[in-house]
Amino acid sequence: MDFKFDIIWDYAPLFWKGTLYTILISISGVALGSILGLFVGFGKMSRRWYLRWPMQSYINFFRGTPLLVQIYIVHFGLMPLLLGKTNSIAAAITALTLNAAAYTAEIYRAGIQSIDKGQAEAAHSLGMTHFQTMRFIILPQAIRRMIPAFGNEFIVLVKDSSLTALITAPEIMYWAGVMKGQYIRIWEPYLTAAFIYFILTYSLSKLLNWIERKANRQ
Amino acid sequence: MKKWLASAIITLMAVVIVTGCGAKNNDNTGSEASGNNSSNAGDTKTYKFATDASYAPMEFMDKDELKGFDIEFLDAVMKQAGLKYEVANTGWDAMLESVKQGTEYQGGVSSVSITDDRKQTYDYSMPYFESRNVIMVKEGSEIKSATDLKGKKVAVQTGTTADILMTKIMGNGNTDLKKFDSNAVALMELDQGGADAVVADIAIVKYYIQTNPNKKYVSIEDTTNFAPEYYGLLFPKGSDLAAKVDPAIKAIIDNGTYTELYKKWFGEEPNTDHLLNAK
C-alpha cells in the first residue's frame, strides 16, 4: 500500500491545532460535566420527587439518545436560541458537558451508594450530622471508588469529541476530514487521527493509573 | 435447551432479514439492465456501482430506493451498453475507497467532478454533465462575487470542488471556511446564521432555493472565479469499463435520451455541445 507521509507532514500544523482543540473541548466537557453531574446525581438520589424526577429524566434522555443527535440539537437548536447564531466550539463544549453530566451523575450515585450503610449508621450514632457523615466518612471512600469510572468517562469523552467534527469544530477529526477531502485519500488522514487519539488516551490512562495508585496508598 | 432454542430463532430471523433484503435489492437494480442492444452482449458480468445518495436532485434516497438524475443516467447508459449492473448507496468515503480498489465495486456514480488531481488515482468516463459552483446567500446580501467571500463565514461540503475553490480563495486552515460532511448540513448552517454563504454545485443550490421559497435565498453565478466543471463516472485505474461505457454515453447524447432525461430533472435543455467538446 502506498502511504504518503509527505501529505501528513503538510497537515501537521493543522493536526497540532486540532489536537489542542480536542484537549480543550474534552477537558471543558469533563470538568463542566462533572460539576453539573454532581447536581444531577444528588438530585437523582434526593428523597424529594420534584428534584428526583427531572434529574432522572435528564439522565435517561442523555444516556438514551446518540451523542451525535445531541450535538446537532445543541448546534442547530440550542445555540441559535441562546446566541442568535451557531458557534461550533461553544456547541461542542455544551453538548459534551450535557452528555458527560448524565454519565458522571451515575458515577457519583454508584460511588456513594457502594459505601456500606453501616458506615453512615455508625457515623450517625457517633453524633455526626448528615453533612458531616457525607464529608468525612462517605465521600472520602466513595471518591476513591469513583476514580476508575471517571477515568473511563474522560477517555470515552476524548474519543467522542471526534463527533463534533460534523459541526465543524476544528478538532483532530475535522482536519482529518479536510485532508481527506483535499487528497481523496482515507488512510493517511484517518490513521494519523487514530494515532493522535491513541497517544492522548494512552497517556491519559497512564496518568489516571498513577492517580489511582496515589489515592489508594493513603 | 430454552437458550438453545432462542438463539436458533434469532439466527434464523437474522438470516431471513439479510437474505430478504438482498433479494429485494437484486430485484430493484440488477434485472433492470437486461436489455441488450450493443456489442457487449456477451458480457454477462454484473458491474457494481457505488454512490453517495445525499445529493438531491443528482442522487438521493426516496425511502429505500435510489433516485435522481445520475441514477437514471447510469441506467440509460448501461442499457445502451448492454451491461448488467447494480447500484448501492455506500456513502462518499466508502465509494471512493472501494472504487479505488475496484474489487467489490467497479464504478462510482455520484456527481464526481473530473479534476486533474483525482485523475492520478482514478479513471473517468467521458464528461456527462456540465456543472458550475454558485454562491447562495440571503436576498439583499452585499456579497456579489467569490472574492467578496474573503473574511466572511462560508459553508461548503468537504471534498467537493466548492471546498477546493474556496480553500484556494480563503486559505487552507481558515476556520471561517466551514467544511461539513454534506451539503444538507452546510445549508442548515446558513439557515441558522452560522455562515454568510454556501458554495455548492448549481443543481443543489437551485433545487434548494426552489424547494424553500420562503427562506428568500438567491444564487450568484461567478463565471470569472468558478469555471465550468464536468461530472464523470468514476472507475478504478486501469479499468476496462470506461472504454465500454464511453460509446454508450455518446450514443444516448446523440439519440436524445440524455436531453429527455435532463429536461425531466431540470426543466431545461442541456448544452450537449459543451459536453462533447470538453477535453
Short mmCIF file of C-alpha atoms in Angstrom, two decimals:
data_model
loop_
_atom_site.label_atom_id
_atom_site.label_comp_id
_atom_site.label_asym_id
_atom_site.label_seq_id
_atom_site.Cartn_x
_atom_site.Cartn_y
_atom_site.Cartn_z
CA MET A 1 0.00 0.00 0.00
CA ASP A 2 1.29 3.43 -0.86
CA PHE A 3 1.21 5.64 2.17
CA LYS A 4 2.14 9.28 1.60
CA PHE A 5 3.90 10.68 4.64
CA ASP A 6 4.52 14.00 2.90
CA ILE A 7 0.82 14.94 2.90
CA ILE A 8 0.65 14.17 6.63
CA TRP A 9 3.61 16.47 7.08
CA ASP A 10 1.72 19.17 5.15
CA TYR A 11 -1.16 18.85 7.58
CA ALA A 12 0.94 18.53 10.73
CA PRO A 13 0.34 22.15 11.88
CA LEU A 14 -3.41 21.70 11.43
CA PHE A 15 -3.38 18.37 13.27
CA TRP A 16 -1.48 20.11 16.06
CA LYS A 17 -4.07 22.87 16.21
CA GLY A 18 -6.78 20.22 16.12
CA THR A 19 -5.17 18.34 19.00
CA LEU A 20 -5.24 21.47 21.14
CA TYR A 21 -8.94 21.94 20.35
CA THR A 22 -9.66 18.28 21.13
CA ILE A 23 -7.96 18.70 24.51
CA LEU A 24 -9.79 21.98 25.17
CA ILE A 25 -13.17 20.54 24.24
CA SER A 26 -12.65 17.30 26.21
CA ILE A 27 -11.27 18.92 29.34
CA SER A 28 -14.01 21.55 29.37
CA GLY A 29 -16.60 18.87 28.77
CA VAL A 30 -15.42 16.62 31.56
CA ALA A 31 -14.78 19.47 34.03
CA LEU A 32 -18.09 21.26 33.47
CA GLY A 33 -19.83 17.92 33.09
CA SER A 34 -18.67 16.61 36.45
CA ILE A 35 -19.78 19.82 38.18
CA LEU A 36 -23.18 19.66 36.53
CA GLY A 37 -23.24 15.91 37.12
CA LEU A 38 -22.80 16.45 40.86
CA PHE A 39 -26.10 18.35 40.99
CA VAL A 40 -27.83 15.90 38.70
CA GLY A 41 -26.53 12.94 40.72
CA PHE A 42 -27.55 14.34 44.09
CA GLY A 43 -30.86 15.40 42.58
CA LYS A 44 -31.47 11.85 41.47
CA MET A 45 -30.67 10.50 44.94
CA SER A 46 -32.92 13.07 46.60
CA ARG A 47 -35.95 11.92 48.54
CA ARG A 48 -37.98 14.81 47.07
CA TRP A 49 -39.78 13.69 43.92
CA TYR A 50 -39.70 17.16 42.29
CA LEU A 51 -35.88 17.03 42.38
CA ARG A 52 -35.55 13.36 41.62
CA TRP A 53 -37.97 13.16 38.70
CA PRO A 54 -36.44 15.85 36.43
CA MET A 55 -32.90 14.62 37.09
CA GLN A 56 -33.93 11.05 36.34
CA SER A 57 -35.43 12.22 33.04
CA TYR A 58 -32.30 14.20 32.27
CA ILE A 59 -30.12 11.12 32.76
CA ASN A 60 -32.47 8.94 30.75
CA PHE A 61 -32.51 11.38 27.86
CA PHE A 62 -28.77 11.94 27.61
CA ARG A 63 -27.86 8.30 28.11
CA GLY A 64 -30.61 7.07 25.86
CA THR A 65 -30.01 9.17 22.74
CA PRO A 66 -26.99 9.22 20.44
CA LEU A 67 -24.39 11.87 21.21
CA LEU A 68 -24.35 12.86 17.55
CA VAL A 69 -28.03 13.80 17.71
CA GLN A 70 -27.37 15.78 20.91
CA ILE A 71 -24.55 17.63 19.16
CA TYR A 72 -26.82 18.54 16.24
CA ILE A 73 -29.60 19.64 18.59
CA VAL A 74 -27.24 21.88 20.56
CA HIS A 75 -25.58 23.27 17.42
CA PHE A 76 -28.64 23.92 15.29
CA GLY A 77 -31.24 24.34 18.05
CA LEU A 78 -29.88 25.48 21.39
CA MET A 79 -27.04 27.73 20.20
CA PRO A 80 -29.13 29.75 17.71
CA LEU A 81 -31.67 30.15 20.53
CA LEU A 82 -29.05 31.45 23.00
CA LEU A 83 -26.58 33.27 20.75
CA GLY A 84 -28.73 34.07 17.72
CA LYS A 85 -26.37 32.07 15.52
CA THR A 86 -24.41 28.85 15.52
CA ASN A 87 -20.99 28.54 17.16
CA SER A 88 -19.28 25.21 16.68
CA ILE A 89 -16.82 25.31 19.58
CA ALA A 90 -19.38 26.54 22.11
CA ALA A 91 -21.81 23.92 20.83
CA ALA A 92 -19.19 21.18 21.06
CA ILE A 93 -18.35 22.02 24.67
CA THR A 94 -22.01 22.41 25.65
CA ALA A 95 -23.08 19.13 24.08
CA LEU A 96 -20.21 17.17 25.66
CA THR A 97 -20.86 18.85 29.03
CA LEU A 98 -24.54 17.94 28.99
CA ASN A 99 -23.73 14.40 27.93
CA ALA A 100 -20.92 13.92 30.46
CA ALA A 101 -23.16 15.27 33.25
CA ALA A 102 -25.58 12.40 32.76
CA TYR A 103 -22.83 9.79 32.97
CA THR A 104 -20.92 11.39 35.85
CA ALA A 105 -24.19 11.74 37.80
CA GLU A 106 -24.47 7.98 37.73
CA ILE A 107 -20.81 7.63 38.72
CA TYR A 108 -21.41 9.81 41.80
CA ARG A 109 -24.54 7.88 42.68
CA ALA A 110 -22.92 4.46 42.23
CA GLY A 111 -19.85 5.57 44.20
CA ILE A 112 -21.85 6.89 47.13
CA GLN A 113 -24.28 4.01 47.22
CA SER A 114 -21.45 1.50 47.10
CA ILE A 115 -20.38 2.52 50.61
CA ASP A 116 -21.86 0.17 53.17
CA LYS A 117 -24.90 1.55 55.00
CA GLY A 118 -23.30 0.56 58.31
CA GLN A 119 -20.70 3.30 57.82
CA ALA A 120 -23.36 6.01 57.81
CA GLU A 121 -25.21 4.40 60.69
CA ALA A 122 -22.02 4.24 62.72
CA ALA A 123 -21.27 7.90 61.96
CA HIS A 124 -24.79 8.93 62.96
CA SER A 125 -24.53 7.00 66.19
CA LEU A 126 -21.32 8.89 66.95
CA GLY A 127 -23.42 12.05 66.73
CA MET A 128 -22.31 13.26 63.29
CA THR A 129 -24.77 15.26 61.25
CA HIS A 130 -25.84 14.18 57.77
CA PHE A 131 -23.44 16.67 56.18
CA GLN A 132 -20.52 15.60 58.41
CA THR A 133 -21.18 11.96 57.62
CA MET A 134 -21.03 12.73 53.90
CA ARG A 135 -17.98 14.97 54.16
CA PHE A 136 -15.79 12.85 56.45
CA ILE A 137 -16.99 9.26 56.15
CA ILE A 138 -18.80 8.56 52.90
CA LEU A 139 -17.22 10.86 50.27
CA PRO A 140 -13.55 10.11 51.00
CA GLN A 141 -14.22 6.41 50.48
CA ALA A 142 -16.65 6.91 47.61
CA ILE A 143 -14.34 9.21 45.64
CA ARG A 144 -11.62 6.58 45.66
CA ARG A 145 -14.07 4.14 44.12
CA MET A 146 -15.19 6.74 41.56
CA ILE A 147 -11.71 7.38 40.14
CA PRO A 148 -11.61 4.47 37.68
CA ALA A 149 -15.09 5.25 36.42
CA PHE A 150 -14.20 8.91 36.00
CA GLY A 151 -11.07 7.95 34.11
CA ASN A 152 -13.12 5.77 31.84
CA GLU A 153 -15.59 8.58 31.20
CA PHE A 154 -12.78 11.00 30.38
CA ILE A 155 -11.22 8.62 27.87
CA VAL A 156 -14.59 7.96 26.24
CA LEU A 157 -15.18 11.70 26.04
CA VAL A 158 -11.85 12.36 24.31
CA LYS A 159 -12.82 9.89 21.61
CA ASP A 160 -16.43 11.05 21.45
CA SER A 161 -15.32 14.64 20.93
CA SER A 162 -14.42 13.50 17.40
CA LEU A 163 -18.13 13.64 16.56
CA THR A 164 -18.05 17.42 16.86
CA ALA A 165 -16.10 17.45 13.57
CA LEU A 166 -19.51 17.11 11.94
CA ILE A 167 -20.49 20.58 13.14
CA THR A 168 -17.04 21.87 12.05
CA ALA A 169 -15.46 22.24 15.49
CA PRO A 170 -11.83 22.47 14.31
CA GLU A 171 -10.53 19.45 16.25
CA ILE A 172 -8.50 16.43 15.10
CA MET A 173 -11.18 14.61 13.13
CA TYR A 174 -12.24 17.82 11.42
CA TRP A 175 -8.79 18.35 9.93
CA ALA A 176 -8.60 14.67 9.05
CA GLY A 177 -11.84 15.17 7.09
CA VAL A 178 -10.45 18.29 5.42
CA MET A 179 -7.30 16.42 4.45
CA LYS A 180 -9.36 13.53 3.14
CA GLY A 181 -11.36 15.99 1.05
CA GLN A 182 -8.30 17.58 -0.49
CA TYR A 183 -6.45 14.41 -1.47
CA ILE A 184 -9.38 11.98 -1.63
CA ARG A 185 -7.31 9.56 0.41
CA ILE A 186 -8.59 7.88 3.55
CA TRP A 187 -5.75 6.09 5.27
CA GLU A 188 -3.33 8.97 5.73
CA PRO A 189 -5.80 11.31 7.49
CA TYR A 190 -7.72 8.72 9.48
CA LEU A 191 -4.75 6.66 10.65
CA THR A 192 -2.98 9.87 11.66
CA ALA A 193 -6.06 10.92 13.62
CA ALA A 194 -6.29 7.48 15.24
CA PHE A 195 -2.63 7.68 16.19
CA ILE A 196 -3.08 11.08 17.87
CA TYR A 197 -6.18 9.91 19.74
CA PHE A 198 -4.30 6.84 20.87
CA ILE A 199 -1.41 8.95 22.21
CA LEU A 200 -3.90 11.19 24.03
CA THR A 201 -5.92 8.40 25.60
CA TYR A 202 -2.91 6.23 26.39
CA SER A 203 -1.12 8.99 28.27
CA LEU A 204 -4.39 9.84 29.96
CA SER A 205 -4.85 6.27 31.17
CA LYS A 206 -1.26 6.23 32.47
CA LEU A 207 -1.98 9.46 34.35
CA LEU A 208 -5.17 8.01 35.78
CA ASN A 209 -3.39 4.83 36.90
CA TRP A 210 -0.92 6.99 38.74
CA ILE A 211 -3.69 8.99 40.43
CA GLU A 212 -5.45 5.77 41.37
CA ARG A 213 -2.30 4.31 42.94
CA LYS A 214 -1.72 7.52 44.82
CA ALA A 215 -5.27 7.64 46.14
CA ASN A 216 -5.11 4.02 47.29
CA ARG A 217 -1.80 4.45 49.09
CA GLN A 218 -3.28 6.90 51.60
CA MET B 1 -32.49 -26.15 25.98
CA LYS B 2 -34.55 -22.97 26.01
CA LYS B 3 -31.46 -20.86 25.47
CA TRP B 4 -30.50 -23.01 22.53
CA LEU B 5 -33.96 -22.58 21.02
CA ALA B 6 -33.89 -18.81 21.49
CA SER B 7 -30.54 -18.42 19.80
CA ALA B 8 -31.64 -20.67 16.94
CA ILE B 9 -34.71 -18.49 16.37
CA ILE B 10 -32.64 -15.30 16.47
CA THR B 11 -30.16 -16.71 13.98
CA LEU B 12 -32.98 -17.81 11.70
CA MET B 13 -34.56 -14.35 11.85
CA ALA B 14 -31.25 -12.71 11.08
CA VAL B 15 -30.76 -14.96 8.07
CA VAL B 16 -34.26 -14.22 6.79
CA ILE B 17 -33.77 -10.47 7.19
CA VAL B 18 -30.38 -10.44 5.49
CA THR B 19 -31.32 -12.66 2.57
CA GLY B 20 -34.69 -10.96 2.24
CA CYS B 21 -33.07 -7.55 1.86
CA GLY B 22 -30.50 -8.92 -0.52
CA ALA B 23 -33.12 -10.43 -2.77
CA LYS B 24 -35.07 -7.19 -2.85
CA ASN B 25 -32.05 -5.19 -3.89
CA ASN B 26 -31.43 -7.52 -6.76
CA ASP B 27 -34.99 -7.04 -7.95
CA ASN B 28 -34.65 -3.29 -7.84
CA THR B 29 -31.48 -2.83 -9.73
CA GLY B 30 -29.94 -5.89 -11.29
CA SER B 31 -32.73 -7.00 -13.56
CA GLU B 32 -33.46 -3.54 -14.93
CA ALA B 33 -30.44 -3.59 -17.13
CA SER B 34 -31.14 -6.71 -19.08
CA GLY B 35 -31.93 -5.11 -22.44
CA ASN B 36 -29.12 -5.93 -24.81
CA ASN B 37 -28.64 -3.67 -27.74
CA SER B 38 -24.97 -3.33 -28.37
CA SER B 39 -21.65 -5.03 -28.80
CA ASN B 40 -21.25 -6.08 -25.15
CA ALA B 41 -23.99 -8.70 -25.39
CA GLY B 42 -21.59 -11.47 -24.44
CA ASP B 43 -20.59 -9.71 -21.21
CA THR B 44 -22.76 -11.26 -18.52
CA LYS B 45 -20.83 -9.91 -15.56
CA THR B 46 -22.85 -7.74 -13.17
CA TYR B 47 -20.99 -4.50 -12.58
CA LYS B 48 -21.47 -2.95 -9.17
CA PHE B 49 -21.61 0.83 -8.82
CA ALA B 50 -21.32 2.74 -5.56
CA THR B 51 -22.95 6.10 -4.89
CA ASP B 52 -23.34 8.62 -2.10
CA ALA B 53 -27.05 9.23 -2.18
CA SER B 54 -27.16 12.53 -0.31
CA TYR B 55 -27.03 14.92 -3.23
CA ALA B 56 -30.56 15.71 -4.36
CA PRO B 57 -31.54 16.04 -7.17
CA MET B 58 -28.49 14.22 -8.56
CA GLU B 59 -28.75 11.16 -6.34
CA PHE B 60 -30.79 10.64 -3.22
CA MET B 61 -32.80 8.03 -1.37
CA ASP B 62 -36.57 8.03 -1.67
CA LYS B 63 -37.40 5.71 1.22
CA ASP B 64 -35.23 2.69 0.42
CA GLU B 65 -34.96 3.42 -3.28
CA LEU B 66 -32.21 5.26 -5.13
CA LYS B 67 -33.42 8.14 -7.25
CA GLY B 68 -32.00 11.09 -9.11
CA PHE B 69 -30.58 12.25 -12.41
CA ASP B 70 -27.34 10.29 -12.05
CA ILE B 71 -29.16 7.06 -11.24
CA GLU B 72 -31.41 7.30 -14.30
CA PHE B 73 -28.49 8.41 -16.44
CA LEU B 74 -26.46 5.36 -15.39
CA ASP B 75 -29.45 3.16 -16.13
CA ALA B 76 -29.74 4.59 -19.65
CA VAL B 77 -26.02 4.21 -20.26
CA MET B 78 -25.78 0.63 -19.06
CA LYS B 79 -28.86 -0.36 -21.04
CA GLN B 80 -27.34 1.23 -24.11
CA ALA B 81 -24.08 -0.60 -23.48
CA GLY B 82 -25.90 -3.86 -22.84
CA LEU B 83 -24.23 -4.38 -19.47
CA LYS B 84 -25.73 -5.71 -16.28
CA TYR B 85 -25.24 -3.54 -13.23
CA GLU B 86 -26.29 -2.78 -9.67
CA VAL B 87 -26.06 0.43 -7.67
CA ALA B 88 -25.65 0.63 -3.91
CA ASN B 89 -25.62 3.59 -1.56
CA THR B 90 -22.29 3.30 0.21
CA GLY B 91 -21.60 6.91 1.22
CA TRP B 92 -18.89 9.11 -0.22
CA ASP B 93 -15.80 7.78 1.62
CA ALA B 94 -16.64 4.14 1.13
CA MET B 95 -17.38 4.81 -2.53
CA LEU B 96 -14.01 6.48 -3.12
CA GLU B 97 -12.06 3.79 -1.33
CA SER B 98 -13.85 0.79 -2.78
CA VAL B 99 -13.83 2.15 -6.33
CA LYS B 100 -10.13 2.81 -5.96
CA GLN B 101 -9.60 -0.85 -5.06
CA GLY B 102 -12.03 -1.97 -7.75
CA THR B 103 -12.69 -5.40 -6.27
CA GLU B 104 -16.18 -5.08 -4.79
CA TYR B 105 -17.32 -2.04 -6.75
CA GLN B 106 -16.19 -1.47 -10.31
CA GLY B 107 -17.58 2.02 -10.64
CA GLY B 108 -18.89 5.11 -8.89
CA VAL B 109 -21.73 7.41 -9.91
CA SER B 110 -22.12 10.37 -7.61
CA SER B 111 -21.71 13.72 -9.39
CA VAL B 112 -17.97 13.28 -9.19
CA SER B 113 -16.25 16.24 -10.84
CA ILE B 114 -13.35 15.41 -13.11
CA THR B 115 -10.18 17.05 -11.77
CA ASP B 116 -6.53 16.52 -12.66
CA ASP B 117 -5.67 15.62 -9.07
CA ARG B 118 -8.26 12.90 -8.95
CA LYS B 119 -7.19 11.58 -12.35
CA GLN B 120 -3.96 10.44 -10.68
CA THR B 121 -5.96 7.98 -8.59
CA TYR B 122 -8.96 7.17 -10.79
CA ASP B 123 -10.08 6.70 -14.36
CA TYR B 124 -13.13 8.62 -15.56
CA SER B 125 -15.74 8.17 -18.23
CA MET B 126 -16.18 10.98 -20.72
CA PRO B 127 -17.86 14.06 -19.18
CA TYR B 128 -21.61 13.53 -18.86
CA PHE B 129 -22.78 16.62 -17.01
CA GLU B 130 -21.76 20.26 -17.03
CA SER B 131 -21.86 21.94 -13.66
CA ARG B 132 -20.63 25.08 -12.02
CA ASN B 133 -20.26 26.18 -8.44
CA VAL B 134 -22.53 29.02 -7.38
CA ILE B 135 -22.83 31.09 -4.23
CA MET B 136 -26.04 31.03 -2.25
CA VAL B 137 -26.82 33.98 0.04
CA LYS B 138 -29.80 35.65 1.67
CA GLU B 139 -31.64 38.17 -0.50
CA GLY B 140 -30.08 41.64 -0.18
CA SER B 141 -26.63 40.37 0.86
CA GLU B 142 -23.67 42.55 -0.11
CA ILE B 143 -21.82 39.51 -1.43
CA LYS B 144 -21.68 39.76 -5.21
CA SER B 145 -18.76 37.52 -6.20
CA ALA B 146 -16.43 34.84 -4.87
CA THR B 147 -13.81 37.42 -3.85
CA ASP B 148 -16.39 39.13 -1.60
CA LEU B 149 -16.39 35.92 0.44
CA LYS B 150 -12.94 36.66 1.90
CA GLY B 151 -13.35 37.42 5.60
CA LYS B 152 -16.90 36.05 5.57
CA LYS B 153 -18.08 32.76 7.00
CA VAL B 154 -18.68 30.25 4.23
CA ALA B 155 -20.13 26.74 4.46
CA VAL B 156 -19.26 24.01 1.95
CA GLN B 157 -19.27 20.23 1.73
CA THR B 158 -15.85 18.72 2.44
CA GLY B 159 -14.03 17.34 -0.56
CA THR B 160 -16.28 18.93 -3.18
CA THR B 161 -14.91 21.26 -5.83
CA ALA B 162 -16.59 24.08 -3.91
CA ASP B 163 -14.32 23.15 -1.00
CA ILE B 164 -11.26 23.12 -3.27
CA LEU B 165 -12.12 26.50 -4.85
CA MET B 166 -12.93 28.22 -1.56
CA THR B 167 -9.84 26.78 0.14
CA LYS B 168 -7.80 28.40 -2.63
CA ILE B 169 -9.55 31.75 -2.08
CA MET B 170 -9.70 31.72 1.74
CA GLY B 171 -6.57 29.70 2.55
CA ASN B 172 -6.10 26.18 3.94
CA GLY B 173 -6.64 26.04 7.69
CA ASN B 174 -9.01 29.03 7.73
CA THR B 175 -11.78 28.20 10.20
CA ASP B 176 -14.11 30.76 8.59
CA LEU B 177 -14.45 28.20 5.82
CA LYS B 178 -16.67 25.60 7.47
CA LYS B 179 -16.43 22.19 5.86
CA PHE B 180 -19.40 19.97 6.52
CA ASP B 181 -19.96 16.33 5.78
CA SER B 182 -22.90 17.04 3.50
CA ASN B 183 -24.45 19.97 1.69
CA ALA B 184 -27.66 19.47 3.66
CA VAL B 185 -25.87 20.39 6.90
CA ALA B 186 -23.97 23.25 5.23
CA LEU B 187 -27.30 24.71 4.07
CA MET B 188 -28.65 24.35 7.61
CA GLU B 189 -25.66 26.30 8.93
CA LEU B 190 -26.64 29.17 6.61
CA ASP B 191 -30.26 28.90 7.80
CA GLN B 192 -29.17 29.20 11.44
CA GLY B 193 -26.88 32.16 10.88
CA GLY B 194 -23.58 30.34 11.30
CA ALA B 195 -22.50 31.17 7.75
CA ASP B 196 -22.92 34.12 5.39
CA ALA B 197 -22.94 31.99 2.28
CA VAL B 198 -22.93 28.44 0.96
CA VAL B 199 -20.94 27.49 -2.12
CA ALA B 200 -22.14 24.37 -3.92
CA ASP B 201 -22.97 22.91 -7.31
CA ILE B 202 -25.62 24.82 -9.23
CA ALA B 203 -28.03 21.85 -9.29
CA ILE B 204 -28.01 21.59 -5.49
CA VAL B 205 -28.43 25.32 -4.92
CA LYS B 206 -31.22 25.74 -7.50
CA TYR B 207 -33.04 22.74 -6.05
CA TYR B 208 -32.79 24.13 -2.51
CA ILE B 209 -33.95 27.63 -3.49
CA GLN B 210 -36.79 26.13 -5.49
CA THR B 211 -37.94 23.85 -2.67
CA ASN B 212 -37.57 26.51 0.06
CA PRO B 213 -39.07 29.68 -1.45
CA ASN B 214 -39.97 31.10 1.98
CA LYS B 215 -36.32 31.30 3.03
CA LYS B 216 -35.57 34.02 0.46
CA TYR B 217 -32.24 32.83 -0.86
CA VAL B 218 -30.63 33.84 -4.13
CA SER B 219 -27.87 32.24 -6.13
CA ILE B 220 -24.93 34.18 -7.51
CA GLU B 221 -23.07 32.90 -10.55
CA ASP B 222 -19.45 33.99 -10.66
CA THR B 223 -18.16 32.88 -14.03
CA THR B 224 -14.74 34.51 -13.56
CA ASN B 225 -13.80 32.67 -10.35
CA PHE B 226 -15.77 29.47 -10.84
CA ALA B 227 -15.02 27.72 -14.12
CA PRO B 228 -17.42 25.15 -15.53
CA GLU B 229 -16.64 21.61 -14.47
CA TYR B 230 -17.75 18.22 -15.63
CA TYR B 231 -19.01 15.14 -13.87
CA GLY B 232 -17.72 11.75 -14.93
CA LEU B 233 -18.39 8.18 -13.91
CA LEU B 234 -15.62 7.03 -11.60
CA PHE B 235 -13.56 3.91 -12.28
CA PRO B 236 -10.50 2.31 -10.72
CA LYS B 237 -7.19 2.94 -12.51
CA GLY B 238 -6.77 0.65 -15.46
CA SER B 239 -10.45 -0.26 -15.60
CA ASP B 240 -11.74 -1.64 -18.90
CA LEU B 241 -15.25 -0.42 -18.08
CA ALA B 242 -14.58 3.18 -19.13
CA ALA B 243 -13.94 2.10 -22.72
CA LYS B 244 -17.23 0.16 -22.78
CA VAL B 245 -19.24 2.98 -21.26
CA ASP B 246 -17.99 5.96 -23.27
CA PRO B 247 -19.58 4.95 -26.61
CA ALA B 248 -22.86 4.39 -24.77
CA ILE B 249 -22.74 7.87 -23.22
CA LYS B 250 -22.06 9.36 -26.65
CA ALA B 251 -24.91 7.35 -28.12
CA ILE B 252 -27.52 8.49 -25.60
CA ILE B 253 -26.43 12.09 -26.05
CA ASP B 254 -26.73 11.74 -29.83
CA ASN B 255 -30.08 9.95 -29.80
CA GLY B 256 -31.78 12.43 -27.48
CA THR B 257 -32.25 10.13 -24.47
CA TYR B 258 -29.89 12.34 -22.48
CA THR B 259 -31.74 15.56 -23.37
CA GLU B 260 -35.03 13.98 -22.37
CA LEU B 261 -33.63 12.90 -19.02
CA TYR B 262 -32.11 16.32 -18.42
CA LYS B 263 -35.38 18.07 -19.18
CA LYS B 264 -37.22 15.72 -16.83
CA TRP B 265 -34.97 16.61 -13.89
CA PHE B 266 -34.01 20.24 -14.55
CA GLY B 267 -36.80 21.58 -16.70
CA GLU B 268 -34.45 22.93 -19.35
CA GLU B 269 -32.37 21.80 -22.31
CA PRO B 270 -28.75 20.83 -21.69
CA ASN B 271 -25.93 22.24 -23.76
CA THR B 272 -24.66 18.94 -25.11
CA ASP B 273 -22.11 20.64 -27.38
CA HIS B 274 -20.18 21.64 -24.26
CA LEU B 275 -20.15 18.02 -23.07
CA LEU B 276 -18.99 16.59 -26.37
CA ASN B 277 -16.29 19.22 -26.77
CA ALA B 278 -15.00 19.17 -23.19
CA LYS B 279 -11.42 17.88 -23.02
#
